PDB file of C-alpha atoms in Angstrom:
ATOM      1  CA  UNK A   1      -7.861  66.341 -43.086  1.00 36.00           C
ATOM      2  CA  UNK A   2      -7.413  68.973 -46.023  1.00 43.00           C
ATOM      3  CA  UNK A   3     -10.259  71.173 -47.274  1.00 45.00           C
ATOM      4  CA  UNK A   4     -10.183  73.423 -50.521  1.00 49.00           C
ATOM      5  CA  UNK A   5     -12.525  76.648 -49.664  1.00 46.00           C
ATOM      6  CA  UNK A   6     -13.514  79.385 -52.064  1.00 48.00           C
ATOM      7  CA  UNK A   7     -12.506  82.767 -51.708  1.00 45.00           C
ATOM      8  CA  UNK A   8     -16.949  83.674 -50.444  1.00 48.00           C
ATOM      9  CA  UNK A   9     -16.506  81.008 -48.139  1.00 45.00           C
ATOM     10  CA  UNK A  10     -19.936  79.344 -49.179  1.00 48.00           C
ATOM     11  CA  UNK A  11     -18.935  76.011 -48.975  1.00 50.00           C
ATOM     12  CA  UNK A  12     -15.943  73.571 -48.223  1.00 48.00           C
ATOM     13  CA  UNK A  13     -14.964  70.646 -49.821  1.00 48.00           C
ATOM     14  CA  UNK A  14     -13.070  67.861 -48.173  1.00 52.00           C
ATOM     15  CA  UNK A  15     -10.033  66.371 -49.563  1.00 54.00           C
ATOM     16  CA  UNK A  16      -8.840  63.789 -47.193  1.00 53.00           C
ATOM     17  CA  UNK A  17      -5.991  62.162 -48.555  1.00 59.00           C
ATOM     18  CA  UNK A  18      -7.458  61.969 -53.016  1.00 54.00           C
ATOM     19  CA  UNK A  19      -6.625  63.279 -55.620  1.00 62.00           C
ATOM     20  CA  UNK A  20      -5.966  67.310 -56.435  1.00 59.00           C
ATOM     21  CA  UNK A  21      -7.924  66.623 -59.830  1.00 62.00           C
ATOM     22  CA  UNK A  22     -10.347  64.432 -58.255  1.00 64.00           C
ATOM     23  CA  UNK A  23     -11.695  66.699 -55.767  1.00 61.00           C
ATOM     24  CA  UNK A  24     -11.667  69.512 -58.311  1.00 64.00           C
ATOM     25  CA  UNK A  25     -14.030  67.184 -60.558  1.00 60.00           C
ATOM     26  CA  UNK A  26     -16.328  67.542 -57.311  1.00 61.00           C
ATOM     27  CA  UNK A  27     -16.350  71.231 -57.128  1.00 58.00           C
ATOM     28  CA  UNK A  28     -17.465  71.914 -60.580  1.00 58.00           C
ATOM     29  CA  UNK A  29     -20.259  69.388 -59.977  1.00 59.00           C
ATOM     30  CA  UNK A  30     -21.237  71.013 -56.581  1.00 58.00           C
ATOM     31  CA  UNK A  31     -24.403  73.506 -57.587  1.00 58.00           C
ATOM     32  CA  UNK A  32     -23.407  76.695 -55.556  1.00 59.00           C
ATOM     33  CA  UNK A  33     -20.516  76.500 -58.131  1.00 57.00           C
ATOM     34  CA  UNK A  34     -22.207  78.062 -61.636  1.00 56.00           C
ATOM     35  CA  UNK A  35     -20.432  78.176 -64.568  1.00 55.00           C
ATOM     36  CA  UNK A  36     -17.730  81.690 -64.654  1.00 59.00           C
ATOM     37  CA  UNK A  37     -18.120  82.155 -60.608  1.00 62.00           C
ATOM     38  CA  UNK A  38     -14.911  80.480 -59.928  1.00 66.00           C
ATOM     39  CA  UNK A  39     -12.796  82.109 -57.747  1.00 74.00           C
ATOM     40  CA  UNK A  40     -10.589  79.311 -56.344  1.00 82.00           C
ATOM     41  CA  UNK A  41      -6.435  79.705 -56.180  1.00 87.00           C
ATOM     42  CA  UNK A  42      -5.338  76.619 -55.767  1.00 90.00           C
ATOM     43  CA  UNK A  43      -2.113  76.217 -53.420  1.00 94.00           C
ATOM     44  CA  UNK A  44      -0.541  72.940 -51.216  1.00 96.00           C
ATOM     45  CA  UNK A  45       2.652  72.376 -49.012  1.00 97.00           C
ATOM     46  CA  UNK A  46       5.365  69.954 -50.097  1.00 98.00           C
ATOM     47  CA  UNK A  47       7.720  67.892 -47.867  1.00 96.00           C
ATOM     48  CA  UNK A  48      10.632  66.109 -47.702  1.00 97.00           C
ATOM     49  CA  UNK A  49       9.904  63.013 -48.764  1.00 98.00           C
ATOM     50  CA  UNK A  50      11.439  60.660 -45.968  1.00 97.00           C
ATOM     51  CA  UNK A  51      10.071  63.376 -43.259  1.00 95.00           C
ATOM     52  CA  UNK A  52       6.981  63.072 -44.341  1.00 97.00           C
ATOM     53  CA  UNK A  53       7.175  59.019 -44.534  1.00 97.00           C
ATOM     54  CA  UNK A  54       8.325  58.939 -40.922  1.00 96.00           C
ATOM     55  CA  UNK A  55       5.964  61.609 -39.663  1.00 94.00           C
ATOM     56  CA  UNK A  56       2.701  59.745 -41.285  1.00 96.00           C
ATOM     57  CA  UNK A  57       3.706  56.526 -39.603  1.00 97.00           C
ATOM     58  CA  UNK A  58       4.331  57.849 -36.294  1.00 95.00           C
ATOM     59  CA  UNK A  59       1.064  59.342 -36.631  1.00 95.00           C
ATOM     60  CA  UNK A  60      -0.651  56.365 -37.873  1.00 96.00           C
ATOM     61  CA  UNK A  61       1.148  54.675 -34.871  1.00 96.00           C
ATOM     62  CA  UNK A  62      -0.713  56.603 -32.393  1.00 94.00           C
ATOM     63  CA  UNK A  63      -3.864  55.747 -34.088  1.00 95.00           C
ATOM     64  CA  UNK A  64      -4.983  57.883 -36.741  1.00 93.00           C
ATOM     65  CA  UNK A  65      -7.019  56.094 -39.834  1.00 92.00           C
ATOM     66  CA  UNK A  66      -8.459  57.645 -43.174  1.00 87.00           C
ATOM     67  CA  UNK A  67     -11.095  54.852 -42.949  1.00 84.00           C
ATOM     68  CA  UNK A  68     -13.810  57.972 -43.654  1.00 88.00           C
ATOM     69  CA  UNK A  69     -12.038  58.862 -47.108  1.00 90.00           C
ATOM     70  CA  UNK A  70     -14.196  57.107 -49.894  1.00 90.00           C
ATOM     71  CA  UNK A  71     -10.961  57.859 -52.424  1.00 92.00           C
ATOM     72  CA  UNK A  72     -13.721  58.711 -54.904  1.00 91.00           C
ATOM     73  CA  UNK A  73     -11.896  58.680 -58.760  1.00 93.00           C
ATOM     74  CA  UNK A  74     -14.334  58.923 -61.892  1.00 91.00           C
ATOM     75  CA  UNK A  75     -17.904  59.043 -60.048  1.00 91.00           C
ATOM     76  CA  UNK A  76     -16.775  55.665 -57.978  1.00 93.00           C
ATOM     77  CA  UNK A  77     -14.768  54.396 -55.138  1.00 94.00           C
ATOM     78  CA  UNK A  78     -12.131  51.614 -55.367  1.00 95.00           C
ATOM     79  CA  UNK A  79     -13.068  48.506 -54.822  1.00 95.00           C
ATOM     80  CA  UNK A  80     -11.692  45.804 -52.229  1.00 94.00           C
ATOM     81  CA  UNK A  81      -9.175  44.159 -54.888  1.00 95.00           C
ATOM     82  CA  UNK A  82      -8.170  47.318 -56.524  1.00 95.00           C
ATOM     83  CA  UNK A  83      -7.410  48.711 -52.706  1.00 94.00           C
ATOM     84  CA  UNK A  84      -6.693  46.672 -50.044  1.00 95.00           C
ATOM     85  CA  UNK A  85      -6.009  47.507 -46.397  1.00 93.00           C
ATOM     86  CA  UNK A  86      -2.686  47.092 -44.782  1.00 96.00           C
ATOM     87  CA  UNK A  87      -4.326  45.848 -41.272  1.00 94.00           C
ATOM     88  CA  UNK A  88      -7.421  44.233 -40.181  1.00 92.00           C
ATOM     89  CA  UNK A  89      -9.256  45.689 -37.469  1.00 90.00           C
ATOM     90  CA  UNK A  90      -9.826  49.046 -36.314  1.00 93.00           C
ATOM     91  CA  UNK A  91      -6.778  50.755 -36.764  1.00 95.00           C
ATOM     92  CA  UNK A  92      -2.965  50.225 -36.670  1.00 97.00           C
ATOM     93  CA  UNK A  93      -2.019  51.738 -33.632  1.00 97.00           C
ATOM     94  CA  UNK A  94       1.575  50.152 -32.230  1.00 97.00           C
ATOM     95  CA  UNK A  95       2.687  49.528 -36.003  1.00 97.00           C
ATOM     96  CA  UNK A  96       6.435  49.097 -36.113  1.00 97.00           C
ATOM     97  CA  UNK A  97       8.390  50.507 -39.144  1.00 97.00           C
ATOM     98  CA  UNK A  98       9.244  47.361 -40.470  1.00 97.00           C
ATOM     99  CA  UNK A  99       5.491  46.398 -40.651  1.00 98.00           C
ATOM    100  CA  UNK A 100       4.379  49.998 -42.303  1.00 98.00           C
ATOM    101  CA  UNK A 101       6.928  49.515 -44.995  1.00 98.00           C
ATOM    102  CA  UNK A 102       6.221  45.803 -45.830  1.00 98.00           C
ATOM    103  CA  UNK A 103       2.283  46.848 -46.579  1.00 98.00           C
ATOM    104  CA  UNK A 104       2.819  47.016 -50.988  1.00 95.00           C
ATOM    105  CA  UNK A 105      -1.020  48.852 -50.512  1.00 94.00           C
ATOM    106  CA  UNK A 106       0.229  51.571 -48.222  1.00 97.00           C
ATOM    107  CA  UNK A 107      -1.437  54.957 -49.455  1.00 97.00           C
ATOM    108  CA  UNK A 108       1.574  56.458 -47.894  1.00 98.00           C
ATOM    109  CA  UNK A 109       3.898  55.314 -50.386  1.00 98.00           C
ATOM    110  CA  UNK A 110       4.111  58.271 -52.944  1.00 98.00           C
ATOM    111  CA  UNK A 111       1.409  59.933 -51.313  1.00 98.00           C
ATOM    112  CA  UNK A 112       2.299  63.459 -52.642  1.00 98.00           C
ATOM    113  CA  UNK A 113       3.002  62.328 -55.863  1.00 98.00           C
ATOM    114  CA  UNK A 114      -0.779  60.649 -55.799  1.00 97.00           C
ATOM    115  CA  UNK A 115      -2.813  63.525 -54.017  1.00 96.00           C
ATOM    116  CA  UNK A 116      -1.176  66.064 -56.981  1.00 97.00           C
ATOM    117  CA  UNK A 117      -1.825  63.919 -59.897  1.00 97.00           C
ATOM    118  CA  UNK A 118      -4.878  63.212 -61.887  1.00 96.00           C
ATOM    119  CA  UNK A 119      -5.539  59.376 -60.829  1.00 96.00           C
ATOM    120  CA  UNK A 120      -7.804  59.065 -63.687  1.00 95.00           C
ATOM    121  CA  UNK A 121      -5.361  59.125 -66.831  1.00 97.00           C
ATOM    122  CA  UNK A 122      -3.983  56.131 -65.086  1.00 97.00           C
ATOM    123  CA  UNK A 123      -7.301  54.206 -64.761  1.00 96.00           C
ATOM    124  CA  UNK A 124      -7.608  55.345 -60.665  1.00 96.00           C
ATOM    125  CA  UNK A 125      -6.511  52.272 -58.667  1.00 96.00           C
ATOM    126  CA  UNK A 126      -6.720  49.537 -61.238  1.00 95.00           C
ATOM    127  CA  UNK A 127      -2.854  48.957 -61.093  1.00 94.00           C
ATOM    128  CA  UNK A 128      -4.091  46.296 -64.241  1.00 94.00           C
ATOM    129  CA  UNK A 129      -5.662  49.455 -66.425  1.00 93.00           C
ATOM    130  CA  UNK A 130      -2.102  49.531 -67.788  1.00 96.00           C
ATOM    131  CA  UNK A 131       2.058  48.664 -66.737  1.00 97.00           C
ATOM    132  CA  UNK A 132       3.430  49.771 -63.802  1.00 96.00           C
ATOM    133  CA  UNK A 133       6.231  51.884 -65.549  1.00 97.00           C
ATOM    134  CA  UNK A 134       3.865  53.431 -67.729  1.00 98.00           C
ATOM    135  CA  UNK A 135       1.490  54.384 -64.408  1.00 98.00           C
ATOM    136  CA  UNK A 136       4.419  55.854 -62.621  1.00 98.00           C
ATOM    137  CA  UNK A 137       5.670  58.126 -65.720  1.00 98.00           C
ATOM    138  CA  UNK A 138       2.218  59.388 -66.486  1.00 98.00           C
ATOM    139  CA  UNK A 139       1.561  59.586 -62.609  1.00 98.00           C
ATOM    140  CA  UNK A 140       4.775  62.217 -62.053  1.00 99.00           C
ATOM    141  CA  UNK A 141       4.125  64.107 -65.007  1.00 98.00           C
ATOM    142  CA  UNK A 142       0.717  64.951 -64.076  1.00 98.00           C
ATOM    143  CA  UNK A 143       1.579  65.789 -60.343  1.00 98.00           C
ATOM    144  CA  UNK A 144       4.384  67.988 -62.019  1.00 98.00           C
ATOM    145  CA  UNK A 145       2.105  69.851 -64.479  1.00 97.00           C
ATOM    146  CA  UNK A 146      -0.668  70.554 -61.540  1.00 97.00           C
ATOM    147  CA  UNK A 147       1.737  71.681 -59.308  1.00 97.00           C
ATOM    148  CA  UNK A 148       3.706  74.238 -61.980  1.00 97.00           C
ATOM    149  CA  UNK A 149       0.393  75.829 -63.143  1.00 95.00           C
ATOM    150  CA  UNK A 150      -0.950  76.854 -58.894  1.00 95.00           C
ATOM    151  CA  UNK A 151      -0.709  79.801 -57.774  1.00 94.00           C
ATOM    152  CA  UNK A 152       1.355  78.873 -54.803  1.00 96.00           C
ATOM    153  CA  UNK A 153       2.928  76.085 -53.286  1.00 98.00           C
ATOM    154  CA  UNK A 154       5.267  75.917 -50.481  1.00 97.00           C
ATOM    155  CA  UNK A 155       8.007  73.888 -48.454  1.00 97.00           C
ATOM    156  CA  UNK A 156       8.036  73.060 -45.279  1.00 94.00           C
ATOM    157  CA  UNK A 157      11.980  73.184 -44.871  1.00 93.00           C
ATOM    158  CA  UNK A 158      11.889  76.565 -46.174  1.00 95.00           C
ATOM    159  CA  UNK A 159       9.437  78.323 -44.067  1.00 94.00           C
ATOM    160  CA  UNK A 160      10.527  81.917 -44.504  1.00 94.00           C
ATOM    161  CA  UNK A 161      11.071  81.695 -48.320  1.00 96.00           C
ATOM    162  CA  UNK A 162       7.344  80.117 -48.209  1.00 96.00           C
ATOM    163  CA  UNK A 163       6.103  83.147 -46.193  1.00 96.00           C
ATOM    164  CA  UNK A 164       8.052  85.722 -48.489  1.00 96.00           C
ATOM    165  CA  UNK A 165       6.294  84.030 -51.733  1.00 97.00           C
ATOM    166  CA  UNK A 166       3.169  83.740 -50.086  1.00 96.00           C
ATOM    167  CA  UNK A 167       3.015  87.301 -49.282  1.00 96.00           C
ATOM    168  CA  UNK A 168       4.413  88.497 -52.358  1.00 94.00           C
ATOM    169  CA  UNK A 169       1.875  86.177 -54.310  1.00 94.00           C
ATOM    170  CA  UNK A 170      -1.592  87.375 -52.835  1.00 94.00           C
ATOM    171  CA  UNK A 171      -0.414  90.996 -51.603  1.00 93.00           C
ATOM    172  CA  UNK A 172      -1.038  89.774 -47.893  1.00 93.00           C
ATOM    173  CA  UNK A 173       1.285  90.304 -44.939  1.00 93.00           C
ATOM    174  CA  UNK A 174       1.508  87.748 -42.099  1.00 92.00           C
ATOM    175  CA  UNK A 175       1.111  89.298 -38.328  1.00 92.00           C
ATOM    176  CA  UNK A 176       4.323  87.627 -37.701  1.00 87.00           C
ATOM    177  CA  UNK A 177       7.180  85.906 -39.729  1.00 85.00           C
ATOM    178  CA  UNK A 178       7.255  82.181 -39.727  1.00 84.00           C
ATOM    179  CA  UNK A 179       9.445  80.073 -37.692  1.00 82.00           C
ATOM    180  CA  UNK A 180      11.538  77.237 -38.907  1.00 75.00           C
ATOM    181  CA  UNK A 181      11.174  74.429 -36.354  1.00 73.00           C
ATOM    182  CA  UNK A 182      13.516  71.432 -37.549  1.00 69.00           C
ATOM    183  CA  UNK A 183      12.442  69.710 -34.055  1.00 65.00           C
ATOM    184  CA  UNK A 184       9.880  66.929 -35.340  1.00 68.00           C
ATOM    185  CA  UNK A 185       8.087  64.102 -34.787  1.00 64.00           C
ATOM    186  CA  UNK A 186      10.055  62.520 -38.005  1.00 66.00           C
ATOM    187  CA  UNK A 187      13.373  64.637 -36.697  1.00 65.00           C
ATOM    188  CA  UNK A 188      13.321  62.793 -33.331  1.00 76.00           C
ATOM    189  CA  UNK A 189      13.162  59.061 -35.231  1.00 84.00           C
ATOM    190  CA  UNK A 190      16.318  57.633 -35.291  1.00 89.00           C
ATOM    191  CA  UNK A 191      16.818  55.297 -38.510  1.00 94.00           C
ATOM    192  CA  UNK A 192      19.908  53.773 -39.957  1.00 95.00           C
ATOM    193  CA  UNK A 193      20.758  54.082 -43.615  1.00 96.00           C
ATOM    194  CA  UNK A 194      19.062  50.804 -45.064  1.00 97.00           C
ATOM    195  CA  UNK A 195      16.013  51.984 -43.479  1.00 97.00           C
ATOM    196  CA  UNK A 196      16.485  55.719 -45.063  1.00 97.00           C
ATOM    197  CA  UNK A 197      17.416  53.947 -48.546  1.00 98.00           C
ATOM    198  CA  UNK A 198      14.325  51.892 -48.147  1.00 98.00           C
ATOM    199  CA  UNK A 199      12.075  54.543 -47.228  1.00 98.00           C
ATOM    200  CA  UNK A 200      13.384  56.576 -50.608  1.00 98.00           C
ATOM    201  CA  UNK A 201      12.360  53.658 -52.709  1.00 99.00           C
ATOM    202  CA  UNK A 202       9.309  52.871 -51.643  1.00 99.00           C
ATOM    203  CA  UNK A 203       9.040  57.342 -52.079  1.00 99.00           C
ATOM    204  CA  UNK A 204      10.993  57.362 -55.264  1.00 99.00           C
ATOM    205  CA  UNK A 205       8.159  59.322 -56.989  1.00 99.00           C
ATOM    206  CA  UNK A 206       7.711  61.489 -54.296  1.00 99.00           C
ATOM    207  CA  UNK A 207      11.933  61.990 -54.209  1.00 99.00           C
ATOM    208  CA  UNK A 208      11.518  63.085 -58.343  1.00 99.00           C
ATOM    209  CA  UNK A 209       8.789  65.477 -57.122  1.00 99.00           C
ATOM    210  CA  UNK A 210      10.432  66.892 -54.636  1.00 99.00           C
ATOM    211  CA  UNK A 211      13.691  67.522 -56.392  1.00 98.00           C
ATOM    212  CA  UNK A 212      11.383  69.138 -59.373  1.00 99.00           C
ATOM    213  CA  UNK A 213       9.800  70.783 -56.560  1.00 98.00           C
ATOM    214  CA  UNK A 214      12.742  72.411 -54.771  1.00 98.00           C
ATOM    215  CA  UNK A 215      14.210  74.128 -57.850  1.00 98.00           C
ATOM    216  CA  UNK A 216      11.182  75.207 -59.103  1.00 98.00           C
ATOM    217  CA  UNK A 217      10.330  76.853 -55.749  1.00 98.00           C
ATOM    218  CA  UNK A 218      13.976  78.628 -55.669  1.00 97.00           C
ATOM    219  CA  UNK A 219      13.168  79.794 -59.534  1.00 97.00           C
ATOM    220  CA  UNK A 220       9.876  81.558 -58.162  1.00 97.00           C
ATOM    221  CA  UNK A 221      11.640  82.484 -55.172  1.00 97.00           C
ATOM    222  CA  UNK A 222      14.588  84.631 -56.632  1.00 96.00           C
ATOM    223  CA  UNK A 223      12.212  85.482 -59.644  1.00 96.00           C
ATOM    224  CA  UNK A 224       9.910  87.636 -57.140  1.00 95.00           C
ATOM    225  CA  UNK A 225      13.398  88.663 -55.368  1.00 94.00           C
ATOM    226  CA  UNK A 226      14.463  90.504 -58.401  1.00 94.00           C
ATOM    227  CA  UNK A 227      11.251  91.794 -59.239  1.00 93.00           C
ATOM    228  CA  UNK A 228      11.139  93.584 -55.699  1.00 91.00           C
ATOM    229  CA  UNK A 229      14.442  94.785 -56.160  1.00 91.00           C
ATOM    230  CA  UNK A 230      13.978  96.156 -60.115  1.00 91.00           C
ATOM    231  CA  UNK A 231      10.373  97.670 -58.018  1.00 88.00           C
ATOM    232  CA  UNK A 232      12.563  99.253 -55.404  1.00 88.00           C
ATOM    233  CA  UNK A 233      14.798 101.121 -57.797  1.00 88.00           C
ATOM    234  CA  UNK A 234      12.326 102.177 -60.095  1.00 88.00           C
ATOM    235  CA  UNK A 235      10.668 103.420 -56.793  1.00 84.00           C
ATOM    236  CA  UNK A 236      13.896 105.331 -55.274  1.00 86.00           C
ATOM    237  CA  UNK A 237      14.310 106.845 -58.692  1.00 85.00           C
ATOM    238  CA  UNK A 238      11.335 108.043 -58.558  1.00 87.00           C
ATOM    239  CA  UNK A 239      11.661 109.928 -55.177  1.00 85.00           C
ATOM    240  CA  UNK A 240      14.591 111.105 -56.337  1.00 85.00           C
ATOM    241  CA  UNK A 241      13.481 113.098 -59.482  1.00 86.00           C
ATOM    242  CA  UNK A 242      10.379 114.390 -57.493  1.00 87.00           C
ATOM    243  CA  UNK A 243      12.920 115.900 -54.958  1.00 85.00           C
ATOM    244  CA  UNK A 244      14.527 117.780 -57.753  1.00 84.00           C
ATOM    245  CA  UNK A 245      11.774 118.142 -59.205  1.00 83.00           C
ATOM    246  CA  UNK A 246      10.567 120.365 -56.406  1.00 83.00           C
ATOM    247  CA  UNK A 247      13.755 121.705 -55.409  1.00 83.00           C
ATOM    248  CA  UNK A 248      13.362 123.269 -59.126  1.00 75.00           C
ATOM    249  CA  UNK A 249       9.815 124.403 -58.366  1.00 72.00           C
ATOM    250  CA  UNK A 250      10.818 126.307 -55.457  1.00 66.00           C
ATOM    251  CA  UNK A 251      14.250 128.491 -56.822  1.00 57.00           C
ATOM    252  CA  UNK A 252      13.180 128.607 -60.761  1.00 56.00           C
ATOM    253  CA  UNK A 253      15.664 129.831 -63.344  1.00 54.00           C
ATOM    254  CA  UNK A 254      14.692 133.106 -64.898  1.00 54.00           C
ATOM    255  CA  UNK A 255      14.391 131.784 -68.651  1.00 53.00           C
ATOM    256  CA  UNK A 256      15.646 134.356 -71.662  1.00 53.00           C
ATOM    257  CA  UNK A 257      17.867 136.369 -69.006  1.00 52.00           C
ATOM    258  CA  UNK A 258      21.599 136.432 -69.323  1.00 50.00           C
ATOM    259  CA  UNK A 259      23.496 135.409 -66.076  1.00 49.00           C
ATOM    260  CA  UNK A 260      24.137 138.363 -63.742  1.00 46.00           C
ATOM    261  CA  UNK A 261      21.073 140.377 -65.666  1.00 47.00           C
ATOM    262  CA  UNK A 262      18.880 142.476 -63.696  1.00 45.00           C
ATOM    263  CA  UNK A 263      15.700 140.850 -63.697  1.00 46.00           C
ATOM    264  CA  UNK A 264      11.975 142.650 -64.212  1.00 47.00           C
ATOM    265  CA  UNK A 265      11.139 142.239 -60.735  1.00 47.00           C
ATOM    266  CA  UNK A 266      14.092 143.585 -59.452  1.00 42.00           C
ATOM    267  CA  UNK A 267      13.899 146.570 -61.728  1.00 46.00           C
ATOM    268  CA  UNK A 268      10.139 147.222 -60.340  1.00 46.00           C
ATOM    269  CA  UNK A 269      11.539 147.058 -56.441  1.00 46.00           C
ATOM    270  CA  UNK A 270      14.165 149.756 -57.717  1.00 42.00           C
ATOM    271  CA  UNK A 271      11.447 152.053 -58.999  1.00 50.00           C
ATOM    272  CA  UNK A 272       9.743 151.752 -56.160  1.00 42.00           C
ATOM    273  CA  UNK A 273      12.524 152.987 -53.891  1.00 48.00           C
ATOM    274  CA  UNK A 274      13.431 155.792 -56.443  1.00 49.00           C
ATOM    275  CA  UNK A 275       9.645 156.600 -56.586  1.00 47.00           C
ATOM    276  CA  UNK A 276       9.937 156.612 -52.050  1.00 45.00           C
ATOM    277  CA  UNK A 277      12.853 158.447 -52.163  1.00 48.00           C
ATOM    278  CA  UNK A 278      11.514 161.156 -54.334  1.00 49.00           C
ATOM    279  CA  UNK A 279       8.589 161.146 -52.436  1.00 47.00           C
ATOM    280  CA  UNK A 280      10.405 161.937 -49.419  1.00 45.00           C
ATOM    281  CA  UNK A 281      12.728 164.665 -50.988  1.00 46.00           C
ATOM    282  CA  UNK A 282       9.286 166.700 -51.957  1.00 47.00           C
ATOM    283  CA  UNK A 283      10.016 166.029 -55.464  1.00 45.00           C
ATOM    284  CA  UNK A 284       6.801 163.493 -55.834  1.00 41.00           C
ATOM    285  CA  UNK A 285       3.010 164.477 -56.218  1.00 46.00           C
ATOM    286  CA  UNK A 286       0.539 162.216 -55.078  1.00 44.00           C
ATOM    287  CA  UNK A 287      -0.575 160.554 -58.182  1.00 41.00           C
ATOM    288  CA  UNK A 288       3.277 159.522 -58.843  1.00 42.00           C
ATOM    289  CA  UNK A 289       3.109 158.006 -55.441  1.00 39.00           C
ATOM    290  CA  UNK A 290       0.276 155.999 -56.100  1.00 38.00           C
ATOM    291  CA  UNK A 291       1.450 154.405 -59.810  1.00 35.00           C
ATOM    292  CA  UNK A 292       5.128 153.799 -57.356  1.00 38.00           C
ATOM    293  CA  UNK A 293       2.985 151.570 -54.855  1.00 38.00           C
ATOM    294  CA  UNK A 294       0.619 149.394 -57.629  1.00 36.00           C
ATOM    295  CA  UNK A 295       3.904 148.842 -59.438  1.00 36.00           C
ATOM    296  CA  UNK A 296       5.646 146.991 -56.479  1.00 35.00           C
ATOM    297  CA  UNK A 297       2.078 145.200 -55.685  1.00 34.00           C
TER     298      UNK A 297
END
């Protein structure tokens, strides 16, 4: 289960497994959310397509259900006909592969491409509101538009890039780095290639995402890298001119002298030691003495 918080923390929304621009529709609704107090970034996780296939079916497998989800789309749920269920009783616990991929009403076909897009250019889930081709085209785009214009979105197979934008995106630092496990659920199901090629079919919206995704995601990634790197020069050229900057302040050229000219202040030291040295040879009154000692001062 998904939830979109704000940034105060007042309130929660659940997104289950509908729409990005359905649940949004909800928040501005919701009455603790007036008009100009948005503070929402909006940010999701992609996956490889076929990973995430296998990993939702092992976990539906062991039992898991979305029977709670109303997959509310324009102020109404779908109806029986327009969404039917893929097994009859409780849950589908002990589904085979075979059986997961056969079901034409399986939510987990496309499912990224569906939870990003805005179900209700296409008419929500009444696959008759207009032709299939036209559906899927207008599907993608939207899921493509709503994921270029957030904040942040990530990959799962790239988990240190992910933490790197992450970080760089909301000026936060992670306690510790991320860690790349490539051990799975999905990882450890062993499938031969007409079952791969099948599974990319019944994904091949998902497969377009993803493939959008993945060079989008390296654009933003070495986009912030040379950023950081045209901030890091900028910086050490910075710390460089202060250092001569204050090497300057402490030895500062005598301005208006010639080089090797004797310089006021050294002429005042030498009367000084003429004005001692007469002093000592009995040649200097008081009074002299005194004008000798405020001129070194």
């Amino acid at each position: 289960m998904y939830e979109i918080a704000p940034c105060d923390g007042k309130q929660t929304w659940e997104l289950g497994d509908r729409g990005e621009a359905a649940i949004i529709r909800e928040m501005q609704k919701s009455p603790d959310v007036s008009e100009g107090s948005w503070n929402f970034y909006y940010i999701t996780m992609l996956r490889d397509p076929v990973s995430r296939y296998l990993s939702e079916w092992k976990h539906v497998q062991r039992g898991a259900t979305w029977k709670t989800s109303l997959h509310m789309c324009d102020g109404r749920s779908p109806t029986p006909d327009e969404l039917p269920t893929c097994y009859p009783g409780d849950d589908w616990s002990g589904v085979s592969l075979r059986e997961f991929m056969d079901c034409t009403y399986n939510l987990a076909n496309n499912r990224q491409v569906r939870m990003l897009a805005d179900l209700s250019l296409v008419g929500c889930y009444n696959l008759t509101f207009m032709n299939e081709s036209e559906r899927n085209a207008i599907l993608l785009q939207s899921a493509k538009s709503n994921l270029k214009n957030m904040a942040f979105f990530g990959l799962t197979e790239f988990q240190r890039k992910t933490q790197f934008l992450f970080e760089r995106t909301f000026n936060l630092k992670f306690i510790s780095p991320f860690t790349q496990f490539n051990i799975t659920r999905a990882s450890n199901v062993e499938i031969n290639e007409g079952a791969r090629r099948r599974i990319e079919e019944l994904n091949f919206l998902d497969v377009q995402l993803y493939e959008y995704a993945k060079d989008l995601f390296q654009q933003r990634y070495h986009r912030t890298k040379q950023l950081e790197r045209q901030r890091d020069r900028q910086r050490r050229r910075g710390e460089r001119r202060l250092q001569r900057d204050h090497r300057g302040h402490r030895w500062p050229k005598q301005e208006g002298n010639p080089e090797g000219a004797v310089t006021e202040d050294y002429n005042s030291q030498v009367d000084v030691q003429e004005h001692c040295s007469q002093k000592a040879s009995g040649r200097l009154d008081r009074k002299e003495a005194l004008i000798g000692r405020l001129s070194f001062i």
